[in-house]
Amino acid sequence: MDAVRGEMMEARFDGPIEEVGGGPALGDTEDLVVRIKNADEDELWVVLFEIAVLTEEGFVGEDGGTLIPALLNRLASSKCENRLKMIEVLRKLASHSTEYKEKMAGVEALSTIVRSLSRNVDESREAVGLLLDLSEVLKVRQRIGRIQGCMVMLVTLRNGEDSIASEYAGRLLVVLSGNAHNVLLMAEAGYFSPLVRYLKEGSEMNKILMANAISRMKLTDQIRSTLGEEGSIEPLVNMFTSGKLEAKLSALGALRNLSILEENIKRLIDSGAIEHLLQLLFSVTSVLVTLREPAAAILANIAESDRILTKKGMALQMLSLLNHSSSAIQIHLFQALNRIASHSNAKRIRTKMRENGALQLLLPFLTESNDQIRIAALNLLVHISKDFDPAGECFDQIGVAHLNLLVNIIAASTSDNEKSAALGILSNLPLNDKRVTDILVKENLLPVLISLFDMTIARTLNPTKMCLLENIAGVMVRFTVPWDKKLQRISASHGVISCLLKLLACGSIVAKSKAAVSLGQLSQNTVALVEVKPTRWMCVPSSSETFCDVHNGNCVVKTTFCLVKAGAMSPLVQILQGKDREADEAVLEALATLLKDEIWENGSNAIEKASGVQALVRVLEVGNLKAREKAVWMLERIFRLEGHREKYGEAAQLVLIDLAQKATPSLKSMIAKILAHLQLLQMQSSYF
């Protein structure tokens, strides 16, 4: 470079250099300006090199500033090598004086430099370095934020892999963050540290500005997480607890947006925000009324987390507000209450709600004209009716009128969600309350149920329709209870068994479980129903279509509810062979009806024929405790038959021995019986 520099100096400046003001000056600035403007790309590089050398050697006087407009004019249109050289020259000139920096402070000039931020690594590095140098000028700091895309590119460089460009961009962003407008632009570009600093340390007006920005932004969960991690929650909580009305409102808007994320919910709870939010909801001060709706919305978000269950009494407080709130607030309160009551570990809270009159408070909402509120109330009734005491007086609490209303909703509503909720409530009512069943029969719910099932199953099954089918299956359990054979016959005559079989094939695992319960209840009575008196026409042989090998008699599905003749064996066994375990107990209970004392041998053969023995062995490996106990009980009966012992004994014995090592005493005893059948133990063995 020194050699080339020498040659360039010799070639260009072999004549005398004028002395201006007692020091070396640029001899022919105007000539350089003309050459910058007119040179082609190759010649331009030579000119730029000359200027760089002269600038570095100090041959730049006051006239050097005339080069700046010419360089900026060529910057946008030149090829990348020349652009890089131009920016380097501009940086050298900028370092000469503040006056030269100000010549680059125009909006058009800055826009040209900003465009270089998005180009290659070397050019973007020099461009951000130049902007950092220029940021010493107030006008630059004021104008740079107005240039479209500048903040986005600076944030991108700050987060980039080039360490020098990243450092320059970070320092420049710190300088620019002195302007609140720039801070908002940085936040929109994904850089939030300055915004959070303003929330913590800024003036009240700037805090409001930042909070309003958070409330308006379309935040991703990643951004919500970043804002939470950087400490935005605590200052926002301080704003709405101790700030003026405008500060409270803006802070609540921001927290409403941030509280969608689980991590931030924990931060909100830890900050003590819940108590203050509830205070706002109970406030009757006219000034604070506008704050109640966002406060209720935040509580609804917080209720998504089961951490809310640690706040005792909160659900009851919100219940008490329902009848004293506007529709908008009611919607948020219902959303919060539904989320609280739906948590798997919220049984105690649901019980408390019932004990404190939740049913009486919610039932009037069944006639609410606002669809959203009515459906939300129905859903809350679904949750708090989950744990009804079978011996309790739920009928007296709900009453005939409201049962009729629920049936009307199922029959007439155009909303699948509303129908599903009404069915969910009915499916939660104790099965042994005959008064409820009698009213539902009287109101002709059964044919409505079958019609609704047929319409739903024929459509594409989205989550809403799957939930609807689950609740239909839940109500069908009531219409198939084993202690009411007459009701079972009515149900079968309406086509319930066909519906149950379809649910086994295409329902969710919850729907399959409920369908299996109903089929098992029906099958409990099959033995009794085929034991009819001998006909006088004994010479007439039984039809091969109706004769059942399991029950050793004529089985017609609609009158004897036989699992085998209904074609239920294969789909039931397939559920046991599947991945989901939620329906195991219900399926095993249904299949176990074929192993009653009167028919266990034939039932064992039917289960074996449907590949049920392998499925039972699999349940021993992957099922829960109750399912394993039932499977062991069934296998003990099946392995009494020599043929099944020979075919499946070897595969089952290893699983059984392994299970015995960790089984309860009662289960060990049953396993010992099976191992005795397999001749691995004597019946009188005390091993277990």
XYZ file of C-alpha atoms in Angstrom:
688
model
C 0.000 0.000 0.000
C 2.893 2.354 0.818
C 4.408 1.658 -2.603
C 1.123 2.299 -4.401
C 0.564 5.405 -2.318
C 4.000 6.693 -3.309
C 3.302 6.090 -6.973
C -0.072 7.829 -6.715
C 1.452 10.820 -4.956
C 4.257 11.005 -7.490
C 1.851 10.727 -10.428
C -0.702 13.248 -9.191
C 1.269 15.726 -7.176
C 4.602 16.157 -8.961
C 3.847 19.890 -9.221
C 4.027 22.357 -6.395
C 1.430 22.203 -3.618
C -0.046 25.503 -2.582
C 0.319 26.617 0.974
C -2.985 27.861 2.433
C -3.282 29.298 5.913
C 0.201 28.243 6.893
C -0.317 24.474 6.229
C -0.688 22.008 3.376
C -3.988 22.294 1.474
C -5.736 20.291 -1.183
C -4.372 21.734 -4.376
C -7.185 21.022 -6.756
C -10.399 20.248 -4.830
C -12.636 21.385 -7.663
C -10.871 19.047 -10.052
C -11.489 16.136 -7.648
C -15.174 17.039 -7.371
C -15.503 17.039 -11.175
C -13.713 13.737 -11.417
C -15.970 12.189 -8.708
C -19.036 13.273 -10.648
C -17.882 12.195 -14.100
C -15.607 9.199 -13.547
C -16.699 5.724 -14.552
C -16.557 3.008 -11.885
C -12.942 2.049 -12.534
C -11.709 5.658 -12.592
C -13.777 6.460 -9.530
C -11.858 3.964 -7.446
C -8.591 5.745 -8.350
C -10.052 9.113 -7.350
C -11.310 7.710 -4.084
C -7.918 6.206 -3.367
C -6.249 9.588 -3.977
C -8.657 11.340 -1.625
C -8.114 8.679 1.023
C -4.339 9.121 0.837
C -4.532 12.899 0.889
C -6.951 12.857 3.814
C -4.791 10.472 5.765
C -1.686 12.592 5.084
C -3.485 15.696 6.293
C -3.759 17.495 2.953
C -7.344 18.513 3.684
C -8.175 22.092 4.482
C -11.444 23.904 4.671
C -12.157 23.144 1.013
C -12.272 19.408 1.773
C -15.926 19.757 2.748
C -16.868 20.389 -0.887
C -16.063 16.747 -1.617
C -18.811 15.478 0.696
C -21.924 16.246 -1.437
C -20.243 14.754 -4.503
C -19.336 11.583 -2.620
C -22.842 11.214 -1.196
C -24.395 11.685 -4.633
C -22.316 8.840 -6.060
C -22.752 6.557 -3.017
C -26.184 5.187 -3.873
C -25.416 4.341 -7.507
C -21.867 3.006 -7.331
C -20.768 -0.623 -7.266
C -20.011 -2.255 -3.923
C -16.190 -1.798 -3.951
C -16.535 1.917 -4.592
C -19.336 2.302 -2.057
C -17.129 0.741 0.601
C -14.243 3.078 -0.323
C -16.543 6.107 -0.314
C -17.848 5.313 3.172
C -14.268 4.896 4.402
C -13.396 8.319 2.898
C -16.511 9.876 4.452
C -15.504 8.487 7.845
C -12.024 10.043 7.447
C -13.573 13.370 6.480
C -16.061 13.178 9.373
C -13.200 12.692 11.787
C -11.652 15.959 10.501
C -14.238 18.304 12.003
C -17.767 18.725 13.338
C -18.458 20.979 10.363
C -17.856 18.071 7.993
C -20.170 15.884 10.088
C -22.909 18.469 9.767
C -22.542 18.410 5.985
C -23.557 14.729 6.181
C -26.490 15.380 8.539
C -29.157 16.003 5.910
C -32.065 13.551 5.721
C -31.211 12.597 2.140
C -27.542 12.049 3.000
C -28.400 9.964 6.048
C -30.914 7.921 4.018
C -28.180 7.114 1.510
C -25.843 5.956 4.284
C -28.614 3.924 5.964
C -29.206 1.977 2.753
C -25.675 0.629 3.079
C -26.578 -0.974 6.420
C -28.350 -3.786 4.581
C -25.534 -4.562 2.169
C -22.503 -6.843 2.558
C -20.630 -7.307 5.833
C -17.779 -4.860 5.137
C -20.023 -2.129 3.812
C -22.595 -2.426 6.590
C -19.810 -2.375 9.189
C -18.357 0.872 7.774
C -21.808 2.410 7.342
C -22.855 1.824 10.955
C -19.445 3.112 12.063
C -20.020 6.297 10.041
C -23.487 6.778 11.560
C -22.001 6.294 15.035
C -19.412 8.993 14.246
C -22.118 11.332 12.962
C -24.364 10.754 16.008
C -22.310 13.345 17.880
C -24.371 15.885 15.945
C -27.770 16.659 17.470
C -29.497 16.915 14.090
C -28.329 13.393 13.210
C -29.730 11.979 16.435
C -33.026 13.735 15.780
C -33.327 12.695 12.137
C -31.973 9.174 11.994
C -35.010 7.631 13.661
C -37.262 9.036 10.934
C -35.458 7.166 8.181
C -37.539 4.162 7.208
C -36.029 0.829 8.176
C -33.040 2.327 10.001
C -33.892 0.967 13.451
C -34.708 -2.467 12.097
C -31.330 -2.643 10.371
C -29.469 -1.364 13.430
C -31.138 -3.959 15.667
C -30.350 -6.647 13.086
C -26.668 -5.616 13.068
C -26.609 -5.513 16.871
C -27.822 -9.114 16.935
C -25.596 -10.188 14.019
C -22.431 -12.248 13.918
C -20.012 -9.455 12.972
C -18.620 -8.390 16.352
C -17.431 -4.937 15.219
C -20.687 -4.053 13.483
C -22.588 -5.391 16.490
C -20.603 -3.196 18.865
C -21.059 -0.092 16.675
C -24.795 -0.742 16.315
C -25.203 -1.320 20.064
C -23.405 1.930 20.908
C -25.440 3.833 18.337
C -28.717 2.444 19.700
C -27.700 3.575 23.205
C -27.043 7.085 21.869
C -30.347 7.146 19.976
C -32.327 5.830 22.959
C -32.193 9.299 24.471
C -35.163 10.008 22.209
C -38.464 8.373 23.242
C -39.632 8.120 19.629
C -36.484 6.171 18.755
C -37.082 3.838 21.707
C -40.526 2.983 20.341
C -39.013 2.253 16.936
C -36.401 0.030 18.566
C -39.153 -1.878 20.353
C -41.028 -2.398 17.096
C -37.759 -3.769 15.690
C -37.466 -6.218 18.609
C -35.001 -4.377 20.878
C -36.712 -3.761 24.225
C -34.025 -2.875 26.760
C -34.394 0.909 26.279
C -38.188 0.618 26.540
C -37.944 -1.292 29.826
C -35.442 1.273 31.112
C -37.958 4.032 30.373
C -40.643 2.059 32.273
C -38.341 1.902 35.279
C -36.665 5.314 35.196
C -38.492 7.556 32.737
C -40.838 10.449 33.353
C -44.510 9.647 33.937
C -45.358 10.704 30.395
C -42.660 8.480 28.908
C -43.767 5.554 31.072
C -47.298 5.970 29.744
C -45.932 6.179 26.210
C -44.006 2.909 26.624
C -46.908 1.095 28.312
C -49.284 2.168 25.542
C -46.800 0.870 22.990
C -46.730 -2.575 24.644
C -50.522 -2.686 24.801
C -50.839 -1.914 21.065
C -48.085 -4.206 19.781
C -48.825 -7.578 18.233
C -46.524 -9.552 20.493
C -45.292 -13.080 19.905
C -44.724 -15.333 22.906
C -40.985 -14.886 22.387
C -41.319 -11.097 22.675
C -43.590 -11.439 25.723
C -40.942 -13.653 27.281
C -38.162 -11.151 26.511
C -40.139 -8.252 27.990
C -40.844 -10.311 31.095
C -37.225 -11.377 31.497
C -35.984 -7.797 31.124
C -38.171 -6.687 34.015
C -41.208 -4.964 32.499
C -43.827 -6.516 34.798
C -42.889 -4.898 38.111
C -42.817 -1.270 36.887
C -46.128 -1.801 35.089
C -47.690 -3.169 38.275
C -46.345 -0.126 40.141
C -47.918 2.127 37.531
C -51.420 0.706 37.935
C -51.229 0.491 41.722
C -49.841 3.963 42.430
C -50.026 5.991 39.226
C -52.655 8.447 38.035
C -55.661 7.339 35.999
C -53.934 7.553 32.584
C -50.920 5.643 33.923
C -53.191 2.965 35.421
C -55.074 2.521 32.163
C -51.939 2.273 30.008
C -50.270 -0.152 32.459
C -53.334 -2.419 32.509
C -53.371 -2.469 28.707
C -49.718 -3.535 28.638
C -50.187 -6.195 31.327
C -53.213 -7.530 29.465
C -50.973 -8.174 26.467
C -48.084 -9.597 28.474
C -50.173 -11.832 30.759
C -51.073 -14.163 27.905
C -47.736 -15.935 28.543
C -47.444 -18.471 31.390
C -44.025 -17.165 32.500
C -45.394 -13.656 32.908
C -48.398 -14.934 34.853
C -45.981 -16.230 37.497
C -44.283 -12.835 37.585
C -47.648 -11.110 37.970
C -48.713 -13.380 40.822
C -45.343 -12.946 42.558
C -45.660 -9.157 42.255
C -48.913 -9.177 44.236
C -50.956 -7.900 41.295
C -53.989 -10.148 41.843
C -55.116 -8.434 45.035
C -54.943 -5.016 43.359
C -56.844 -6.281 40.303
C -59.634 -7.615 42.510
C -59.773 -4.292 44.359
C -60.346 -2.554 41.038
C -63.198 -4.938 40.209
C -64.905 -4.148 43.517
C -64.332 -0.414 43.124
C -67.451 1.750 42.771
C -65.530 4.986 42.290
C -66.688 6.464 38.988
C -63.151 7.446 38.027
C -61.938 3.847 38.304
C -64.888 2.185 36.519
C -63.046 2.328 33.183
C -60.293 0.186 34.700
C -62.571 -2.721 35.620
C -62.788 -4.266 32.133
C -59.005 -4.520 31.511
C -58.519 -5.710 35.104
C -61.059 -8.507 34.536
C -59.347 -9.422 31.246
C -55.965 -9.742 33.009
C -57.491 -11.959 35.692
C -58.928 -14.147 32.931
C -55.425 -14.503 31.480
C -53.909 -15.260 34.889
C -56.544 -17.948 35.488
C -55.052 -19.933 32.588
C -52.313 -21.027 35.011
C -53.080 -23.381 37.882
C -50.943 -21.099 40.072
C -54.161 -19.135 40.487
C -55.428 -21.943 42.730
C -53.062 -20.752 45.446
C -55.159 -17.593 45.792
C -57.918 -18.816 48.084
C -61.305 -17.196 47.808
C -60.618 -15.572 44.454
C -63.162 -17.677 42.550
C -65.898 -16.908 45.099
C -65.120 -13.194 44.917
C -65.476 -13.239 41.127
C -68.713 -15.218 41.370
C -70.150 -12.543 43.626
C -69.365 -9.891 40.988
C -71.256 -11.559 38.129
C -74.633 -9.974 38.808
C -73.114 -6.534 39.404
C -71.023 -6.154 36.255
C -71.482 -5.044 32.661
C -71.644 -7.593 29.853
C -68.029 -6.970 28.841
C -66.798 -7.609 32.378
C -69.106 -10.615 32.807
C -67.511 -12.259 29.766
C -64.034 -11.886 31.298
C -65.240 -13.092 34.694
C -66.816 -16.181 33.168
C -63.633 -16.829 31.205
C -61.588 -16.621 34.409
C -63.999 -18.802 36.394
C -64.130 -21.437 33.642
C -60.357 -21.610 33.533
C -60.080 -21.884 37.310
C -62.752 -24.585 37.537
C -61.294 -26.580 34.641
C -57.901 -27.192 36.267
C -57.443 -30.867 37.103
C -56.542 -30.064 40.723
C -59.446 -27.637 41.276
C -61.897 -30.125 42.812
C -61.825 -28.365 46.176
C -62.584 -25.021 44.571
C -65.465 -26.482 42.561
C -66.905 -27.924 45.766
C -66.581 -24.558 47.504
C -68.352 -22.878 44.605
C -71.273 -25.309 44.835
C -71.448 -24.934 48.603
C -71.614 -21.176 48.235
C -74.594 -21.190 45.881
C -72.920 -21.193 42.477
C -75.690 -23.301 40.923
C -78.448 -20.962 42.063
C -76.430 -17.980 40.821
C -75.631 -19.480 37.404
C -78.882 -21.208 36.419
C -80.710 -17.923 35.640
C -78.066 -17.262 32.982
C -79.596 -20.110 30.931
C -82.122 -17.542 29.658
C -79.527 -14.798 29.083
C -79.994 -13.117 25.681
C -76.246 -12.575 25.146
C -75.073 -15.807 23.468
C -71.478 -15.469 24.635
C -72.458 -15.021 28.275
C -75.069 -17.798 28.164
C -72.633 -20.329 26.694
C -69.925 -19.268 29.173
C -72.383 -19.832 32.047
C -73.273 -23.265 30.653
C -69.598 -24.194 30.454
C -69.059 -23.121 34.047
C -72.025 -25.261 35.083
C -70.360 -28.190 33.292
C -67.217 -27.747 35.381
C -68.856 -27.330 38.779
C -71.248 -30.244 38.159
C -68.346 -32.666 37.569
C -68.094 -33.747 41.175
C -71.753 -34.050 42.149
C -72.277 -36.289 45.158
C -74.333 -39.294 43.933
C -76.226 -39.177 47.207
C -76.717 -35.411 47.029
C -79.789 -33.420 46.153
C -78.733 -32.086 42.762
C -82.271 -32.446 41.427
C -83.619 -30.083 44.071
C -80.927 -27.541 43.186
C -81.473 -27.673 39.425
C -85.209 -28.285 39.278
C -87.571 -29.377 36.528
C -87.681 -26.012 34.773
C -83.951 -25.823 34.233
C -83.764 -29.456 33.091
C -86.400 -28.600 30.497
C -84.374 -25.553 29.467
C -81.297 -27.747 28.945
C -83.294 -30.159 26.765
C -84.641 -27.224 24.718
C -81.103 -25.923 24.181
C -79.999 -29.357 22.918
C -82.994 -29.563 20.588
C -83.121 -26.008 19.272
C -79.769 -24.214 19.619
C -77.805 -23.507 16.454
C -74.496 -23.530 18.355
C -72.583 -26.794 18.730
C -70.737 -25.294 21.698
C -73.998 -24.512 23.468
C -75.472 -27.954 22.781
C -72.276 -29.599 23.951
C -72.289 -27.645 27.219
C -75.934 -28.494 27.936
C -75.210 -32.173 27.284
C -72.119 -31.948 29.478
C -74.224 -30.763 32.409
C -76.734 -33.600 31.929
C -73.972 -36.199 31.667
C -72.559 -35.020 35.015
C -75.808 -35.495 36.933
C -75.815 -38.588 39.178
C -77.015 -41.664 37.242
C -78.942 -43.005 40.205
C -81.275 -39.992 40.355
C -84.329 -41.499 38.671
C -86.220 -38.204 38.763
C -83.709 -36.668 36.352
C -83.958 -39.675 34.031
C -87.762 -39.625 34.064
C -87.863 -35.946 33.081
C -85.383 -36.481 30.241
C -87.427 -39.419 28.957
C -90.634 -37.400 29.242
C -89.041 -34.542 27.301
C -88.117 -36.999 24.498
C -84.416 -36.279 24.811
C -83.432 -39.740 23.501
C -84.656 -39.314 19.893
C -83.210 -35.780 19.884
C -79.906 -37.262 21.037
C -79.865 -39.900 18.280
C -80.753 -37.337 15.603
C -78.038 -34.965 16.827
C -75.527 -37.821 16.862
C -76.351 -38.812 13.273
C -75.980 -35.223 12.036
C -72.697 -34.704 13.876
C -71.000 -37.980 12.947
C -71.778 -37.405 9.272
C -69.743 -34.186 9.177
C -66.042 -33.486 9.309
C -65.062 -33.901 12.945
C -63.357 -30.787 14.307
C -62.548 -30.389 18.037
C -65.953 -28.800 18.777
C -67.830 -31.692 17.178
C -65.597 -34.252 18.900
C -66.469 -32.659 22.237
C -70.153 -32.726 21.266
C -69.914 -36.466 20.554
C -68.181 -37.038 23.898
C -71.038 -35.387 25.752
C -73.667 -37.244 23.699
C -71.909 -40.469 24.715
C -71.949 -39.276 28.317
C -75.726 -38.827 28.312
C -76.176 -42.226 26.640
C -74.645 -43.784 29.751
C -77.761 -42.640 31.658
C -80.076 -44.291 29.127
C -78.277 -47.653 29.365
C -77.985 -48.126 33.147
C -78.113 -51.870 33.963
C -80.823 -51.595 36.635
C -83.445 -50.342 34.163
C -84.021 -53.018 31.496
C -87.074 -51.200 30.165
C -85.042 -48.060 29.524
C -82.320 -50.164 27.913
C -84.879 -51.667 25.513
C -86.210 -48.191 24.666
C -82.682 -46.970 24.030
C -81.837 -49.989 21.849
C -85.043 -49.541 19.841
C -84.007 -45.943 19.053
C -80.632 -47.135 17.706
C -78.330 -46.339 20.628
C -76.196 -49.461 20.082
C -75.442 -48.473 16.501
C -74.339 -45.041 17.732
C -72.102 -46.602 20.374
C -70.398 -48.824 17.808
C -69.709 -45.813 15.570
C -68.145 -44.024 18.529
C -65.828 -46.992 19.107
C -64.655 -46.629 15.531
C -64.196 -42.872 15.117
C -64.738 -41.069 18.416
C -62.089 -39.548 20.648
C -60.644 -41.742 23.396
C -63.049 -40.072 25.855
C -66.026 -40.850 23.615
C -64.782 -44.422 23.158
C -64.515 -44.848 26.909
C -68.080 -43.644 27.477
C -69.381 -45.798 24.627
C -67.654 -48.833 26.168
C -69.323 -48.055 29.506
C -72.757 -48.069 27.861
C -72.061 -51.284 25.940
C -70.841 -52.909 29.149
C -73.994 -51.825 30.993
C -76.173 -53.289 28.249
C -74.155 -56.510 28.160
C -74.599 -57.035 31.908
C -78.209 -58.033 31.233
C -77.667 -60.175 28.148
C -77.473 -63.476 30.070
C -80.814 -62.781 31.748
C -82.461 -61.679 28.524
C -81.600 -64.867 26.572
C -82.920 -67.092 29.355
C -86.444 -67.209 27.985
C -88.975 -69.979 28.554
C -88.792 -72.880 26.034
C -91.136 -72.404 23.117
C -93.863 -74.957 22.339
C -92.347 -75.300 18.866
C -89.084 -76.978 19.902
C -88.985 -78.741 16.553
C -88.226 -75.379 14.920
C -84.409 -74.986 14.865
C -82.745 -71.727 15.969
C -81.661 -69.385 13.211
C -77.908 -69.424 12.592
C -78.058 -65.645 12.331
C -79.452 -65.224 15.835
C -77.934 -68.167 17.681
C -75.073 -67.045 19.932
C -72.287 -69.447 20.905
C -71.403 -67.321 23.938
C -74.874 -67.138 25.468
C -75.984 -70.471 24.042
C -79.272 -69.040 22.840
C -80.894 -66.672 20.373
C -79.394 -63.198 20.575
C -80.947 -60.249 18.772
C -78.980 -57.060 19.291
C -81.979 -54.821 19.981
C -83.454 -57.165 22.565
C -80.523 -58.956 24.220
C -77.735 -56.345 23.682
C -75.167 -59.054 22.927
C -71.653 -57.699 22.372
C -70.744 -60.539 20.014
C -73.798 -60.215 17.775
C -73.490 -56.419 17.824
C -69.975 -56.705 16.336
C -68.420 -54.879 19.278
C -65.649 -57.369 20.072
C -63.090 -56.290 17.502
C -63.359 -52.491 18.067
C -63.211 -52.980 21.836
C -60.047 -55.083 21.571
C -58.512 -52.540 19.149
C -58.835 -49.852 21.817
C -56.748 -51.990 24.180
C -54.175 -52.433 21.434
C -53.947 -48.670 20.823
C -51.685 -46.053 22.403
C -54.284 -44.247 24.543
C -54.945 -45.766 27.944
C -57.889 -43.654 29.104
C -60.516 -46.144 27.943
C -58.847 -49.357 29.201
C -60.962 -49.760 32.330
C -64.270 -49.192 30.530
C -63.354 -51.619 27.740
C -62.208 -54.299 30.194
C -65.415 -53.953 32.202
C -67.427 -54.441 29.008
C -65.446 -57.520 27.917
C -65.580 -58.929 31.448
C -69.375 -59.285 31.120
C -68.603 -62.251 28.847
C -66.757 -64.009 31.679
C -69.655 -64.312 34.107
C -69.916 -67.639 35.913
C -72.661 -68.908 33.577
C -70.786 -68.232 30.314
C -67.078 -67.801 31.128
C -65.873 -70.677 28.936
C -67.727 -69.496 25.832
C -66.828 -65.903 26.670
C -63.147 -66.819 26.933
C -63.281 -68.330 23.455
C -64.989 -65.210 22.055
C -62.341 -62.940 23.569
C -59.556 -65.185 22.249
C -61.112 -65.220 18.784
C -61.050 -61.383 18.735
C -57.299 -61.377 19.638
C -58.251 -60.262 23.121
C -55.768 -62.413 25.044
C -52.736 -60.631 23.558
C -54.451 -57.298 24.261
C -54.983 -58.280 27.913
C -51.324 -59.212 28.284
C -50.398 -55.815 26.834
C -52.588 -54.064 29.420
C -50.516 -55.815 32.117
C -47.483 -54.003 30.716
C -48.844 -50.532 29.982
C -52.156 -50.141 31.845
C -52.851 -48.384 35.126
C -53.367 -50.283 38.395
C -57.136 -50.755 38.060
C -56.834 -51.877 34.443
C -54.101 -54.367 35.370
C -56.197 -55.806 38.175
C -59.144 -56.315 35.827
C -56.933 -57.813 33.123
C -55.434 -60.274 35.656
C -58.923 -61.283 36.817
C -59.945 -61.948 33.205
C -56.782 -63.856 32.330
C -57.226 -66.095 35.377
C -60.529 -67.269 33.923
C -59.270 -67.512 30.340
C -56.223 -69.613 31.380
C -58.421 -72.142 33.081
C -58.868 -73.523 29.554
C -55.992 -75.716 28.420
C -56.058 -74.579 24.822
C -55.526 -70.944 25.810
C -52.796 -71.865 28.277
C -50.872 -73.711 25.595
C -51.233 -70.923 23.042
C -50.583 -67.850 25.200
C -49.137 -69.075 28.498
C -45.480 -68.755 27.592
C -45.845 -65.168 26.373
C -47.885 -64.170 29.429
C -45.787 -65.776 32.158
C -42.815 -63.404 31.894
C -45.077 -60.368 32.092
C -46.976 -61.871 35.021
C -43.820 -62.705 36.990
C -42.462 -59.205 36.417
C -45.771 -57.649 37.474
C -45.868 -59.784 40.615
C -42.643 -58.195 41.873
C -44.340 -54.791 42.273
C -48.007 -55.751 42.680
C -50.323 -55.200 45.641
C -51.060 -58.237 47.860
C -54.499 -58.784 46.310
C -53.081 -58.582 42.791
C -50.244 -60.964 43.684
C -52.827 -63.476 44.860
C -54.623 -63.384 41.501
C -51.332 -63.645 39.605
C -50.461 -66.716 41.701
C -53.653 -68.414 40.509
C -52.730 -67.789 36.868
C -49.184 -69.085 37.397
C -50.696 -72.178 39.015
C -52.849 -72.684 35.896
C -49.630 -72.395 33.885
C -48.082 -75.012 36.210
C -45.396 -72.584 37.355
C -46.754 -72.709 40.918
C -48.900 -75.045 42.914
C -52.328 -73.745 43.913
C -51.399 -73.946 47.603
C -48.110 -72.070 47.144
C -47.398 -69.327 49.641
C -44.859 -67.675 47.324
C -47.087 -64.662 46.933
